[in-house]
Structures are given as structure tokens and as C-alpha cells.
Coordinates of C-alpha atoms and ligand atoms in Angstrom, one line a residue:
M1397 CA 50.6 -1.3 -83.3
K1398 CA 53.6 -2.2 -83.6
R1399 CA 54.3 -0.2 -80.4
R1400 CA 51.6 -2.2 -78.3
R1401 CA 52.6 -5.7 -79.2
V1402 CA 56.2 -4.5 -78.5
V1403 CA 55.3 -3.6 -74.8
L1404 CA 53.1 -6.2 -74.6
L1405 CA 55.9 -9.1 -75.1
L1406 CA 57.6 -7.3 -72.5
A1407 CA 54.7 -7.7 -70.4
V1408 CA 54.6 -10.9 -70.6
V1409 CA 58.5 -11.8 -70.2
S1410 CA 58.9 -10.2 -66.5
G1411 CA 55.1 -10.7 -65.9
I1412 CA 54.9 -7.4 -64.4
A1413 CA 53.9 -5.0 -66.2
V1414 CA 50.0 -4.2 -67.5
V1415 CA 48.9 -2.7 -70.3
T1416 CA 46.0 -0.2 -70.3
N1417 CA 44.7 2.8 -73.3
G1418 CA 48.2 2.2 -74.5
Q1419 CA 50.8 2.8 -71.3
T1420 CA 52.2 0.7 -69.1
S1421 CA 51.0 0.8 -65.4
I1422 CA 52.3 1.2 -62.4
S1423 CA 50.6 -1.6 -61.0
G1424 CA 52.9 -4.7 -58.8
Y1425 CA 55.7 -4.8 -56.8
W1426 CA 57.8 -2.2 -56.3
D1427 CA 61.3 -1.6 -53.8
F1428 CA 61.7 2.7 -52.0
Q1429 CA 65.5 2.6 -52.1
A1430 CA 67.2 5.7 -50.3
P1431 CA 70.8 5.4 -49.6
R1432 CA 71.8 6.8 -46.2
I1433 CA 73.6 10.0 -46.6
A1434 CA 73.9 10.2 -42.9
N1435 CA 75.9 7.0 -41.9
N1436 CA 77.9 7.4 -45.0
D1437 CA 78.8 3.9 -46.4
G1438 CA 77.4 3.3 -49.6
T1439 CA 74.7 1.4 -49.0
Y1440 CA 70.8 2.3 -49.4
R1441 CA 66.4 1.3 -47.1
E1442 CA 65.0 -0.9 -48.7
T1443 CA 60.7 0.0 -48.2
F1444 CA 58.8 -2.1 -50.0
F1445 CA 55.7 -1.5 -51.8
E1446 CA 52.8 -3.6 -53.8
L1447 CA 50.3 -0.6 -55.8
K1448 CA 47.2 -1.3 -57.8
Q1449 CA 46.5 1.6 -60.6
D1450 CA 42.6 1.9 -61.8
G1451 CA 42.8 5.0 -64.2
E1452 CA 44.4 8.1 -62.2
S1453 CA 44.2 6.5 -58.4
I1454 CA 46.8 4.0 -56.3
T1455 CA 45.6 1.9 -54.0
G1456 CA 48.3 -1.0 -52.5
R1457 CA 49.9 -1.4 -49.2
I1458 CA 53.0 -0.5 -47.8
E1459 CA 55.7 -4.1 -46.5
P1460 CA 53.3 -6.1 -48.3
G1461 CA 53.2 -9.4 -46.5
G1462 CA 55.2 -8.6 -43.3
S1463 CA 53.2 -8.2 -39.8
R1464 CA 53.0 -4.5 -40.9
E1465 CA 51.6 -4.4 -43.3
Y1466 CA 49.7 -1.2 -44.2
P1467 CA 46.4 0.4 -46.0
L1468 CA 48.2 3.5 -48.1
T1469 CA 45.5 6.0 -49.1
E1470 CA 45.2 9.9 -51.2
G1471 CA 46.8 7.2 -53.2
T1472 CA 47.3 9.0 -57.2
L1473 CA 48.7 9.2 -60.2
R1474 CA 48.5 12.1 -62.5
N1475 CA 51.2 13.4 -65.1
G1476 CA 53.1 11.3 -63.5
T1477 CA 53.2 12.8 -60.4
L1478 CA 52.2 9.2 -57.8
H1479 CA 51.8 10.4 -54.9
F1480 CA 50.3 8.3 -51.5
V1481 CA 49.8 8.6 -47.6
I1482 CA 51.0 6.0 -45.3
L1483 CA 49.0 6.0 -41.6
V1484 CA 50.7 4.5 -39.0
P1485 CA 47.7 3.9 -35.8
R1486 CA 49.9 4.5 -33.0
A1487 CA 48.1 3.8 -29.0
N1488 CA 46.9 6.5 -27.8
A1489 CA 48.4 9.3 -30.6
A1490 CA 47.2 10.6 -34.3
P1491 CA 48.4 8.0 -36.9
N1492 CA 51.7 8.6 -37.3
R1493 CA 51.3 10.2 -41.2
T1494 CA 53.8 9.8 -43.3
V1495 CA 53.6 11.4 -47.7
Y1496 CA 55.5 10.0 -50.7
E1497 CA 56.3 11.3 -53.5
G1498 CA 57.6 11.7 -56.6
T1499 CA 57.8 12.2 -60.5
Q1500 CA 57.8 9.3 -63.6
T1501 CA 61.6 8.7 -64.7
Q1502 CA 61.9 7.7 -68.7
D1503 CA 62.6 4.3 -67.5
G1504 CA 58.8 3.7 -65.7
H1505 CA 60.5 4.8 -62.5
F1506 CA 59.9 7.2 -59.9
T1507 CA 62.8 9.8 -58.4
F1508 CA 61.1 9.6 -54.8
A1509 CA 61.2 11.2 -51.2
A1510 CA 58.8 10.0 -47.7
T1511 CA 57.6 12.8 -45.7
G1512 CA 57.2 12.7 -42.7
A1513 CA 55.4 15.1 -40.0
D1514 CA 58.3 16.2 -39.0
G1515 CA 58.5 17.5 -42.8
N1516 CA 61.7 15.9 -42.4
A1517 CA 62.8 14.2 -46.3
T1518 CA 64.2 10.7 -46.8
R1519 CA 64.5 10.3 -51.1
G1520 CA 65.8 7.9 -53.6
E1521 CA 64.4 5.8 -55.4
L1522 CA 61.5 3.1 -56.3
L1523 CA 61.5 0.1 -58.6
R1524 CA 59.7 -2.3 -59.1
V1525 CA 60.5 -5.2 -57.9
A1526 CA 59.2 -8.7 -59.0
K1527 CA 56.9 -10.2 -56.5
E1528 CA 59.3 -12.4 -54.4
A1529 CA 61.8 -10.4 -54.2
A1530 CA 58.8 -7.8 -52.3
L1531 CA 57.9 -9.9 -49.6
P1532 CA 58.8 -11.4 -47.0
P1533 CA 61.5 -14.5 -46.4
R1534 CA 60.1 -17.7 -46.3
R1535 CA 59.1 -18.6 -42.2
I1536 CA 62.7 -21.0 -41.1
E1537 CA 60.6 -22.7 -37.6
P1538 CA 63.1 -22.2 -35.4
P1539 CA 65.0 -25.5 -33.8
T1540 CA 63.4 -27.5 -30.5
L1541 CA 65.5 -27.1 -27.9
H1542 CA 68.5 -28.4 -25.7
D1543 CA 70.5 -26.7 -23.7
V1544 CA 73.9 -25.1 -25.1
P1545 CA 77.1 -26.2 -23.3
D1546 CA 78.6 -23.0 -21.1
N1547 CA 81.9 -21.8 -23.5
G1548 CA 83.7 -21.0 -20.6
L1549 CA 84.2 -17.5 -21.7
A1550 CA 82.5 -14.3 -19.4
R1551 CA 83.4 -15.7 -15.2
T1552 CA 82.8 -11.9 -14.0
P1553 CA 81.0 -9.3 -15.9
P1554 CA 83.1 -8.6 -19.4
M1555 CA 83.9 -4.5 -19.8
G1556 CA 84.4 -2.7 -22.9
W1557 CA 82.4 -0.2 -25.1
N1558 CA 80.0 -0.4 -28.0
S1559 CA 79.9 1.8 -30.4
W1560 CA 76.2 2.8 -30.7
N1561 CA 75.7 5.4 -27.7
K1562 CA 77.9 7.8 -28.6
F1563 CA 78.5 6.8 -33.2
N1564 CA 75.4 5.6 -33.9
A1565 CA 75.7 4.2 -37.4
R1566 CA 78.0 6.6 -38.4
I1567 CA 80.9 4.5 -36.5
T1568 CA 84.3 3.9 -38.6
D1569 CA 86.4 1.3 -38.8
A1570 CA 89.1 4.9 -38.6
D1571 CA 87.5 5.4 -35.1
V1572 CA 87.6 2.0 -33.9
R1573 CA 90.9 1.8 -34.2
G1574 CA 91.4 5.2 -32.0
I1575 CA 88.7 4.0 -29.3
A1576 CA 90.9 1.3 -29.2
D1577 CA 94.2 3.5 -29.5
A1578 CA 92.4 5.5 -26.3
M1579 CA 91.2 2.7 -24.3
V1580 CA 94.8 2.0 -23.7
S1581 CA 96.4 5.2 -23.1
S1582 CA 93.9 6.0 -20.7
G1583 CA 94.9 3.3 -19.0
M1584 CA 90.9 1.9 -19.2
A1585 CA 93.0 -1.0 -21.1
K1586 CA 95.2 -2.0 -17.4
V1587 CA 91.4 -1.2 -15.1
G1588 CA 90.0 -4.3 -17.1
Y1589 CA 88.2 -3.4 -20.5
T1590 CA 89.0 -5.4 -22.7
Y1591 CA 86.5 -5.7 -25.2
V1592 CA 86.2 -3.1 -28.5
N1593 CA 82.8 -3.3 -29.2
I1594 CA 81.3 -2.3 -33.1
D1595 CA 77.3 -2.1 -33.2
D1596 CA 74.3 -2.0 -35.7
A1597 CA 75.7 -0.6 -39.1
W1598 CA 79.1 -2.3 -40.0
E1599 CA 77.1 -4.3 -42.7
G1600 CA 76.9 -4.4 -46.8
Q1601 CA 74.4 -3.8 -48.7
K1602 CA 73.7 -7.2 -50.1
R1603 CA 75.3 -10.6 -49.1
D1604 CA 77.8 -11.9 -51.4
A1605 CA 77.4 -14.5 -54.7
Q1606 CA 77.7 -17.2 -51.8
G1607 CA 75.8 -15.9 -48.9
N1608 CA 78.3 -14.3 -46.7
I1609 CA 78.0 -11.2 -45.2
T1610 CA 79.5 -8.1 -46.6
T1611 CA 81.2 -4.9 -44.7
N1612 CA 80.6 -1.8 -46.5
R1613 CA 82.6 0.4 -46.7
K1614 CA 83.8 2.5 -43.3
F1615 CA 84.5 -1.2 -42.7
P1616 CA 87.0 -1.9 -45.9
D1617 CA 88.8 -4.9 -44.3
M1618 CA 87.0 -7.2 -41.0
K1619 CA 90.4 -9.0 -40.8
A1620 CA 92.6 -5.9 -41.1
L1621 CA 90.7 -4.2 -38.2
A1622 CA 90.0 -7.2 -36.0
D1623 CA 94.4 -7.7 -36.2
Y1624 CA 94.9 -4.3 -35.0
V1625 CA 92.2 -4.0 -31.5
H1626 CA 94.3 -7.4 -31.0
S1627 CA 97.6 -6.3 -31.8
K1628 CA 96.2 -4.2 -28.4
G1629 CA 95.7 -6.6 -26.2
L1630 CA 92.1 -5.7 -26.7
K1631 CA 89.2 -7.6 -28.2
L1632 CA 87.1 -6.6 -30.7
G1633 CA 83.0 -7.7 -31.7
I1634 CA 79.8 -7.8 -34.3
Y1635 CA 76.4 -7.2 -34.1
S1636 CA 74.2 -9.0 -35.5
S1637 CA 69.7 -9.8 -35.7
P1638 CA 68.3 -12.6 -36.3
G1639 CA 65.9 -11.7 -38.0
P1640 CA 65.7 -11.4 -42.5
F1641 CA 67.5 -6.9 -41.0
T1642 CA 69.0 -5.3 -38.0
C1643 CA 67.4 -2.8 -35.9
A1644 CA 68.8 0.1 -37.6
G1645 CA 66.9 -2.0 -41.2
Y1646 CA 70.7 -3.5 -42.3
E1647 CA 70.8 -7.2 -43.4
G1648 CA 70.8 -10.0 -40.6
S1649 CA 71.2 -13.6 -39.8
Y1650 CA 68.2 -15.1 -40.7
G1651 CA 69.1 -18.6 -42.5
H1652 CA 73.1 -17.9 -42.4
E1653 CA 73.4 -17.8 -38.7
E1654 CA 76.6 -21.1 -39.5
Q1655 CA 77.6 -19.3 -41.9
D1656 CA 77.8 -15.7 -40.0
A1657 CA 79.6 -17.8 -36.6
K1658 CA 82.1 -18.8 -39.1
Q1659 CA 83.1 -15.6 -41.1
Y1660 CA 82.8 -13.7 -37.6
A1661 CA 85.4 -16.7 -36.4
A1662 CA 87.4 -15.6 -39.7
W1663 CA 87.2 -12.8 -39.2
G1664 CA 89.0 -12.9 -35.4
I1665 CA 85.8 -11.1 -33.7
D1666 CA 85.6 -11.8 -29.7
Y1667 CA 82.2 -11.3 -29.0
L1668 CA 78.7 -10.6 -30.5
K1669 CA 75.5 -8.8 -29.8
Y1670 CA 72.4 -10.6 -31.3
D1671 CA 69.6 -7.9 -31.4
W1672 CA 66.5 -9.0 -31.7
C1673 CA 65.3 -6.5 -33.0
G1674 CA 65.0 -7.4 -37.1
A1675 CA 63.2 -10.5 -35.8
R1676 CA 59.4 -9.5 -34.6
N1677 CA 58.2 -10.2 -38.1
E1678 CA 59.2 -13.7 -38.0
Y1679 CA 59.1 -15.3 -34.9
K1680 CA 57.4 -14.8 -31.9
E1681 CA 58.4 -13.6 -28.7
E1682 CA 58.0 -17.7 -26.9
E1683 CA 60.0 -18.5 -30.4
E1684 CA 63.0 -16.3 -28.5
Q1685 CA 64.7 -18.0 -26.8
A1686 CA 64.6 -21.0 -29.8
V1687 CA 65.9 -18.5 -31.7
Y1688 CA 68.6 -17.6 -29.7
Q1689 CA 69.7 -21.2 -29.0
K1690 CA 70.5 -21.5 -33.1
M1691 CA 73.4 -18.6 -32.7
G1692 CA 74.0 -19.8 -29.7
D1693 CA 75.0 -23.5 -31.8
A1694 CA 76.2 -21.5 -34.1
L1695 CA 79.1 -19.9 -32.1
Q1696 CA 79.7 -23.0 -30.6
K1697 CA 80.4 -24.2 -33.9
S1698 CA 82.6 -21.3 -35.0
G1699 CA 86.1 -22.7 -34.1
R1700 CA 85.9 -20.1 -31.8
K1701 CA 84.9 -18.8 -28.6
I1702 CA 83.2 -15.4 -28.3
V1703 CA 81.0 -14.2 -25.4
Y1704 CA 77.3 -14.1 -26.6
S1705 CA 75.4 -10.8 -25.7
L1706 CA 71.7 -11.4 -26.5
C1707 CA 68.9 -8.6 -27.0
Q1708 CA 66.2 -8.5 -26.4
Y1709 CA 64.9 -6.1 -23.8
G1710 CA 64.0 -8.7 -21.4
H1711 CA 61.6 -9.8 -23.0
V1712 CA 60.4 -13.7 -21.7
N1713 CA 62.3 -13.7 -18.0
V1714 CA 65.4 -14.2 -20.2
W1715 CA 67.3 -14.7 -17.5
Q1716 CA 65.2 -17.6 -16.4
W1717 CA 67.1 -19.5 -20.1
G1718 CA 69.7 -16.8 -21.4
S1719 CA 72.6 -19.2 -20.3
K1720 CA 70.3 -22.2 -21.3
V1721 CA 71.1 -20.7 -25.6
G1722 CA 75.1 -19.5 -24.9
G1723 CA 74.4 -16.9 -23.4
N1724 CA 77.2 -15.0 -21.5
L1725 CA 74.7 -11.6 -20.5
W1726 CA 71.1 -10.6 -22.1
R1727 CA 69.5 -7.1 -21.9
T1728 CA 67.3 -7.4 -19.6
T1729 CA 65.4 -3.6 -20.2
G1730 CA 64.7 -1.2 -23.0
D1731 CA 66.7 0.8 -24.8
I1732 CA 69.4 3.8 -22.6
N1733 CA 69.7 7.5 -23.3
D1734 CA 72.0 10.1 -22.7
H1735 CA 69.4 11.4 -19.2
W1736 CA 68.3 11.7 -16.3
A1737 CA 65.1 9.4 -17.0
S1738 CA 66.8 6.9 -18.2
L1739 CA 69.2 6.4 -15.7
D1740 CA 66.4 6.2 -13.0
L1741 CA 63.9 3.9 -14.9
I1742 CA 66.6 1.1 -15.8
S1743 CA 67.5 1.3 -12.4
F1744 CA 65.3 1.3 -10.1
G1745 CA 61.8 1.2 -11.7
R1746 CA 59.4 -2.0 -13.5
Q1747 CA 60.4 -2.5 -17.2
Q1748 CA 58.9 -6.1 -18.8
N1749 CA 57.2 -6.6 -15.6
T1750 CA 60.6 -6.2 -13.2
T1751 CA 62.9 -4.2 -11.9
Q1752 CA 67.3 -5.3 -11.4
L1753 CA 67.1 -6.4 -7.8
E1754 CA 64.1 -8.5 -8.9
I1755 CA 65.6 -10.6 -11.4
A1756 CA 69.4 -9.2 -9.5
G1757 CA 70.3 -13.3 -8.1
F1758 CA 70.3 -14.4 -12.1
A1759 CA 74.1 -12.9 -12.6
R1760 CA 76.2 -15.9 -12.1
S1761 CA 79.6 -16.0 -13.0
G1762 CA 79.5 -16.6 -17.1
H1763 CA 76.3 -14.8 -16.8
F1764 CA 75.3 -12.0 -16.5
N1765 CA 72.1 -9.3 -16.5
D1766 CA 72.9 -6.6 -18.5
P1767 CA 71.1 -3.6 -18.0
D1768 CA 72.6 -1.0 -21.3
M1769 CA 75.1 0.0 -21.4
L1770 CA 77.1 2.9 -20.4
E1771 CA 76.6 6.8 -21.1
I1772 CA 78.8 8.1 -18.1
G1773 CA 80.9 10.8 -21.1
N1774 CA 78.0 11.5 -22.3
G1775 CA 77.5 15.4 -21.4
G1776 CA 73.2 14.9 -21.1
M1777 CA 74.2 14.0 -17.2
T1778 CA 75.5 15.8 -14.1
G1779 CA 78.4 14.3 -12.3
D1780 CA 76.4 13.1 -9.4
E1781 CA 74.1 11.5 -12.0
Y1782 CA 77.8 10.0 -13.3
R1783 CA 77.9 7.8 -10.9
L1784 CA 75.5 6.7 -8.9
H1785 CA 75.7 5.0 -13.3
M1786 CA 78.5 3.8 -12.5
T1787 CA 77.9 2.5 -9.0
V1788 CA 74.8 1.1 -9.8
W1789 CA 75.8 -0.7 -12.1
A1790 CA 78.7 -1.9 -9.8
M1791 CA 76.8 -3.7 -8.0
L1792 CA 74.0 -5.5 -9.4
S1793 CA 77.6 -7.1 -11.2
A1794 CA 76.5 -5.4 -14.3
P1795 CA 78.3 -5.2 -17.9
L1796 CA 80.3 -2.9 -18.1
I1797 CA 80.9 -1.3 -21.9
A1798 CA 81.1 2.2 -22.1
G1799 CA 79.3 3.9 -24.8
N1800 CA 81.4 8.1 -24.8
D1801 CA 83.9 8.9 -27.1
L1802 CA 87.1 7.5 -25.2
R1803 CA 89.8 9.7 -27.3
S1804 CA 87.8 13.0 -25.5
M1805 CA 87.6 12.3 -21.9
S1806 CA 87.4 14.3 -19.3
D1807 CA 89.2 14.4 -16.1
E1808 CA 86.1 12.4 -14.5
T1809 CA 84.5 11.7 -16.7
K1810 CA 88.2 8.9 -16.3
S1811 CA 87.0 9.7 -12.8
I1812 CA 85.0 7.7 -12.4
L1813 CA 85.2 5.1 -15.5
L1814 CA 88.5 3.9 -14.2
N1815 CA 87.7 4.5 -10.2
P1816 CA 89.4 1.2 -9.9
D1817 CA 88.0 0.5 -5.8
V1818 CA 83.9 0.6 -8.1
I1819 CA 85.6 -1.4 -11.3
A1820 CA 86.6 -4.5 -8.8
V1821 CA 82.8 -4.7 -6.1
D1822 CA 81.8 -5.1 -10.5
Q1823 CA 84.4 -7.6 -11.3
D1824 CA 83.9 -9.8 -7.2
K1825 CA 84.4 -13.0 -8.4
A1826 CA 81.3 -13.4 -6.0
V1827 CA 78.3 -12.3 -7.9
N1828 CA 76.4 -11.7 -4.6
P1829 CA 72.7 -10.6 -6.0
V1830 CA 72.8 -6.8 -5.1
R1831 CA 69.4 -6.5 -2.3
A1832 CA 67.8 -3.1 -0.5
V1833 CA 68.9 -3.0 3.9
A1834 CA 65.7 -1.6 4.6
Q1835 CA 65.5 2.2 6.0
T1836 CA 63.4 4.9 9.3
G1837 CA 63.7 8.4 8.6
A1838 CA 65.1 8.5 5.3
P1839 CA 64.1 10.8 2.5
D1840 CA 62.1 9.4 0.1
N1841 CA 62.8 8.2 -2.8
S1842 CA 66.4 7.0 -1.3
F1843 CA 67.9 3.3 -1.7
V1844 CA 70.7 1.1 1.2
W1845 CA 71.9 -1.0 -1.7
V1846 CA 74.5 -4.2 0.0
K1847 CA 75.6 -6.8 -2.1
S1848 CA 78.3 -8.9 -0.1
L1849 CA 81.7 -9.5 -1.7
S1850 CA 84.3 -12.6 -1.2
D1851 CA 86.3 -10.9 0.5
G1852 CA 84.3 -10.9 3.7
S1853 CA 82.7 -7.1 3.2
V1854 CA 80.1 -5.6 1.9
A1855 CA 79.9 -3.0 -0.6
V1856 CA 77.3 -0.4 0.0
A1857 CA 75.9 1.8 -1.7
L1858 CA 73.3 5.1 -0.2
L1859 CA 71.8 6.1 -3.7
N1860 CA 69.8 9.5 -3.2
R1861 CA 66.6 9.2 -6.3
G1862 CA 65.5 12.9 -4.5
E1863 CA 65.1 16.3 -6.0
A1864 CA 67.4 18.1 -3.4
P1865 CA 70.4 16.1 -0.8
G1866 CA 69.0 14.2 1.2
Q1867 CA 70.5 12.6 5.2
L1868 CA 71.3 8.6 4.7
S1869 CA 72.3 6.2 6.8
V1870 CA 73.2 3.2 7.3
S1871 CA 72.8 0.2 10.6
W1872 CA 75.8 -1.8 11.1
K1873 CA 73.0 -3.7 11.9
S1874 CA 71.2 -4.4 8.6
L1875 CA 75.1 -5.4 7.3
G1876 CA 74.4 -8.6 9.9
L1877 CA 77.9 -6.9 11.6
A1878 CA 76.5 -5.4 15.0
G1879 CA 79.2 -5.5 17.4
K1880 CA 82.1 -6.0 15.3
N1881 CA 85.0 -4.1 14.8
I1882 CA 83.9 -1.8 11.4
T1883 CA 86.3 -0.7 9.5
A1884 CA 85.1 1.5 5.9
R1885 CA 86.0 3.7 3.4
D1886 CA 84.5 5.6 0.4
L1887 CA 84.4 4.4 -3.2
W1888 CA 84.8 7.3 -4.5
T1889 CA 86.6 10.5 -3.2
H1890 CA 89.3 7.0 -1.4
A1891 CA 88.9 8.8 2.1
P1892 CA 88.3 6.0 5.3
V1893 CA 85.1 6.8 7.1
V1894 CA 84.4 7.4 10.6
A1895 CA 82.9 3.6 11.6
A1896 CA 82.1 4.6 14.5
G1897 CA 78.6 4.0 16.9
E1898 CA 75.5 1.8 14.6
T1899 CA 75.6 3.1 12.6
Y1900 CA 76.9 5.1 8.8
S1901 CA 75.1 9.2 8.5
T1902 CA 75.6 11.3 4.7
T1903 CA 74.2 13.7 3.2
V1904 CA 73.9 12.7 -1.0
P1905 CA 73.5 14.7 -2.8
K1906 CA 70.7 14.5 -5.7
H1907 CA 70.3 12.4 -8.3
G1908 CA 74.2 11.2 -5.8
V1909 CA 75.3 8.4 -4.3
V1910 CA 78.0 7.3 -1.2
M1911 CA 79.4 4.2 -2.0
L1912 CA 81.4 2.3 0.6
K1913 CA 83.6 -0.7 1.0
V1914 CA 82.6 -2.3 4.5
S1915 CA 85.2 -4.6 6.6
A1916 CA 84.8 -6.2 10.3
K1917 CA 87.1 -7.7 12.0
Ligands
GLA375 C1 68.5 -1.6 -30.6 C2 69.4 -1.8 -29.0 C3 70.4 -0.4 -29.0 C4 71.4 -0.6 -30.8 C5 70.7 -0.2 -31.4 C6 71.5 -0.6 -32.4 O1 67.7 -0.3 -30.2 O2 68.9 -0.9 -28.4 O3 71.8 -1.7 -28.2 O4 72.1 -2.2 -30.6 O5 69.8 -1.2 -32.0 O6 69.9 -0.4 -34.4

């Protein structure tokens, strides 16, 4: 009797424990904290549940109150073992099945694991939390729209490096310093690469008592890191999300936009990539412009010039409004991967109801379309494919953000990333839009793209998407240069090409390119 009174008292104090048959019910809110062991940064990923116990039967839902809330099934609590299943529906496929299971410890928590259909288990602790901790943060209304002034940065497409494609969430301070060293020693800095950008997974588990964003143990001193990168003549970039969490589940800038922008400025940050996916539970796509404007304003109030990189995969025609929110570049596609199908889709396919060619005219000095970072040198494609990758990005006036390990580049990788002639086409200050010129007799799946340059010459890319080498030609007439005295140079072999006659014809390798600079007198 006495013991029961104590339990009841606890129930009143915590407001969550309920007594059934002398045992504490697990009904209430729970937080599954799974340490990110592979990332080795001392943080853990949180997943919230609302559980309801009725005898041995457990019902409830995952992510209560969120737009991704799903009911749990097969729930039981027997002899201290809690078991339930979450089925996440998928389009045209069987639902994604995750089994959650664990045993209760003496203090009432559970040693817990989530096991996916592939058999991989994520382990951690299931801890009881107050309802307010488990529910998503209150909605913050987006601001009304206005035009954010141009920050004067990125007059030509930004050039640099980003950690995500190669290092994913494992990136460390030491890696970033090594990359900065290599950017200089490899000669990349000399040909224009400047920004060393840390992507997701630098953030600490929680904000400090004043609400300031913190770093995790892989980044012990962000200011010292920025000082180091600056000492090499380079600039440092960072990453966040308008949502409460980033794509990889770290702390986002939701409700802390001005505070974070000021913190970046205090650290000496020069570039922010601001990634949507953590905000999709809070905001609709139609609200993206207002939400991005909020950080655009915050960066301009931060007291430091910071390049603003929008990453929302080309939703809601961002090319039409990216510059109005203060954006210097905006992603136009989903994530790139290091294989041909991905490069082919981004370069020539349709995503978000458009092609890169159709929206090329929206790029201009200070404001660029961003078809995502480079995969050159990561090993999943051939040299021809990587040359096509660099060529397409240069023809599109796209940001050149390398995504490989600069500390260990092959000679071929260097010859692609550091090709000064191709870089000059990318960085041409006129930012003229690329266009395709008509082809007669060309093999299927091949294109000729042209871009006029500020010195009056024309960059020409003969692109072969096909599975075999193909004969491609360009007529000087299609470039508006008929009857002129033509000189042309191959920008990959750096050799002059014979430009006599009305057309130039050459064999282009499978998934490859021949790129020319054509001048007329
Ligand atoms: C998204 C972005 C990627 C990368 C990851 C990090 O997928 O598109 O470029 O930043 O998030 O979590």
C-alpha cells in the first residue's frame, strides 16, 4: 500500500506515469536516441513515439503530431520485452517494414533497436519524455514577400569543394584542413577554386542555453578552422536547413535564422548551403520562397558577406525567384550520384518539369542555376563521362564545386578539374545561355550545344549520350559564322583543329564529348 502511494505521487509529479496492477504503464511519449556510431561525432538521432498500453497490447504512432506520423502495429509488451512494427507506405512497392524491439531496464527505459527489411539494426535507448519534447515545434508563419537586395557576391559561378559526395556525414576538421591544403598544393586555388564547404553533420546535438548553434566533436573549434582556411587564401562554407532538422537529422535553423547567421559571421563563414528537406514537415512547397527569404535577410544582417546557396532541388520554379530571396545559386535537380545514369538524367533529362537547357536563360551574374556538385574523381564513372560532366557544367555556367578527395587525385582527375580552357568557358563573364543547334544525320542521343563567349568566340560541345562512339558535326553556319575565316581549338586536347570548309566533323566516344572554342575573323 505504501509503495503504491509513492508510485501514485510520482505519477502526479511527472504527469506521465500511470499505474496498472502495481506496474507503471508505458503509455505516454518516448524518444528513441540512437548514437550515430558511423559518424563518430558524439551525437544521436532522435525518433519520437506515442505509446498506449492496454495489458500486453501496445498501440500508438511514430512521430506524433508530425506530417510523417504512422500507426504502429503488432505491438506487445511481454515479460519486459517491447515489440512493435512500423509500416511506411511506398508508391508502387510493398511498405517499408521496420521492427522495433527492446528490453526494459531497471530504471524503466528500454535498450532498443530498429531493424529494417535489410536486417540492419540501429541501436540505442528508448527514453520516456514529456509530451512537449515529443511533439514537433510550433509552426512559425513565414514572412510576407519582399525583394532581398543583391549581396554583390558570385559575379561568376562559385568554384570550390564540398564534403558531401565523398565524405558524407563522416567529414572532420582534419579532413577540411587537408582539403584546403590540397586545394592550394594541387593548383586548384590558382585556377579559381576558392570555397571549402562543410556539408551536413558538423552540428552539435543541442543548442546551448542561449539557443546558439553548437558544433559536434568532429569540429572542436569552427573559428579556428575558418582562420586556417582563410590563412590559405581560401573561404569556408557551412550548411543548414530552414527546418528544425537537416536532411541527415542534425539541428537545423528553424526559429534561429538571425542567431545562426550571426554565429556564422562570428566564426568567419563565407558561404551557406541551405537545404530544404528538414523543413518539409513544417512548410508547404508554395511557402519556400518566403522561408528562403528569411535566411536571405538574416545573412544580410549578419555583418559578413556570405554566399547564399539554395538547396531545394528545383521545387516551385526556384529559377524564377531564387535571386529575389538573395540567392546566389539554387539547385535545379535532385541529388547527383557517381554513376552515368545520374549524370545523364541531370544533363539531358527532365526533372521538376524542365531541362537544364530550358532554364539556362535564368542564370546571370550573381545568380546561377546549380545542377549539383561535381562527382569527378570519385571513381564511379569513366574519364569520358567525367569530361562530359565538366563540359556540361561549363556550358551551363554552373557552379564548379568539386566533390572528390582533393588529397589523392589521379593525373586524369586533375586534368579534368583543372582544365583552364574549360573553366574559362564556365567563368565567362557574359553568362550567355547555352542552346542546342539542330543536327542532321547525327546519331540518336547526341547533341551539339553552343554558348557565345564575351570575347566574341563560341564554345561548342559535341555530346554523345549513346552507347557507342558516334560521328558528330557542327556547321559554322549554325553558329552564325558562315563564310568567315574560322579558327578553332579543342579544349580537351588543347590542340588546334582543322576548321576549313563549312562543317567540322569528328568521332565522339560513348558518353563522351569533344569541346571546341571557335573564333571568326
Ligand atoms: C540533401 C542534399 C545533399 C546533401 C545532403 C546532406 O540530400 O541535396 O546535397 O547536402 O542533403 O544531408
